[in-house]
């Protein structure tokens, strides 16, 4: 699969200000300064602990993120310690839920900046598989109006008010340092034919044809899920439904990246609406496997 390719009828649009590279040997000071800023983390968390009278510093840097306007009327951004693939960004955006499954972000914790009915003053949460921890229960610096989600400045006390790091030769520090300005991701109707005519769409339709003879065998052969994960049953049943029951399927959004592809599928519903699915795939030993799938009924408008 080609790296970092995005085509869709609902292609994921990441509005961003991208710098242009210099062709000459010397880079102007302004451009060099801008490039330096671009490499700075979006957020840094720090916490001081004391063990046997020794200061322990826990620090994490978050280098990538995705901002969304949420279905419940709120807004937020998820920040990750490693770059997010285009596949993950489409899956998150199509669901409209920044914390739908923390395992999608990998083994390391992620940060969630959120403002909604539950957190009207904003909050910083740490997401881990099956665990959500509130790092800061108020984030006045979070700005959710306009085209970008913005959060800049220092928040809280890395010692949580109970540890004075200067006693151990260190300096006081904020609990979270933020430098976030992220455009809101959205699904925009662009190039429907390209998404539906892609190699990924052809792969899906070929599997549907094979599944007509033995759906379960095709499902088992194309899945790669962790049976111990609570979401594996949902993925298996959704994928079985798509291959065994869905007829007229259109790929309405597609994002590909290194060794992965995410598709948003639609098929006509029974009462004027439609069924939608988000299917995440990964190349494993040079074979495309489904690692997550979810279906949902959408009401007619």
Coordinates of N, CA, C and O in Angstrom, one line a residue, residues 52 71 80 106 154 300:
X52 N 12.4 7.3 48.8 CA 13.6 7.1 49.7 C 14.4 8.4 49.7 O 15.6 8.4 49.5
X71 N -20.0 15.1 18.8 CA -21.4 15.0 18.6 C -22.3 15.5 19.7 O -23.4 15.9 19.5
X80 N -0.8 12.7 21.3 CA -0.1 11.4 21.4 C 1.4 11.6 21.4 O 1.9 12.6 20.9
X106 N -2.1 3.1 20.8 CA -0.9 2.3 21.1 C -0.7 2.1 22.6 O -1.7 2.3 23.4
X154 N 1.1 27.3 30.8 CA 1.4 26.3 31.9 C 0.2 26.1 32.8 O -0.5 27.0 33.2
X300 N -32.6 8.3 8.2 CA -32.7 9.1 7.0 C -33.0 10.6 7.4 O -33.5 10.9 8.5

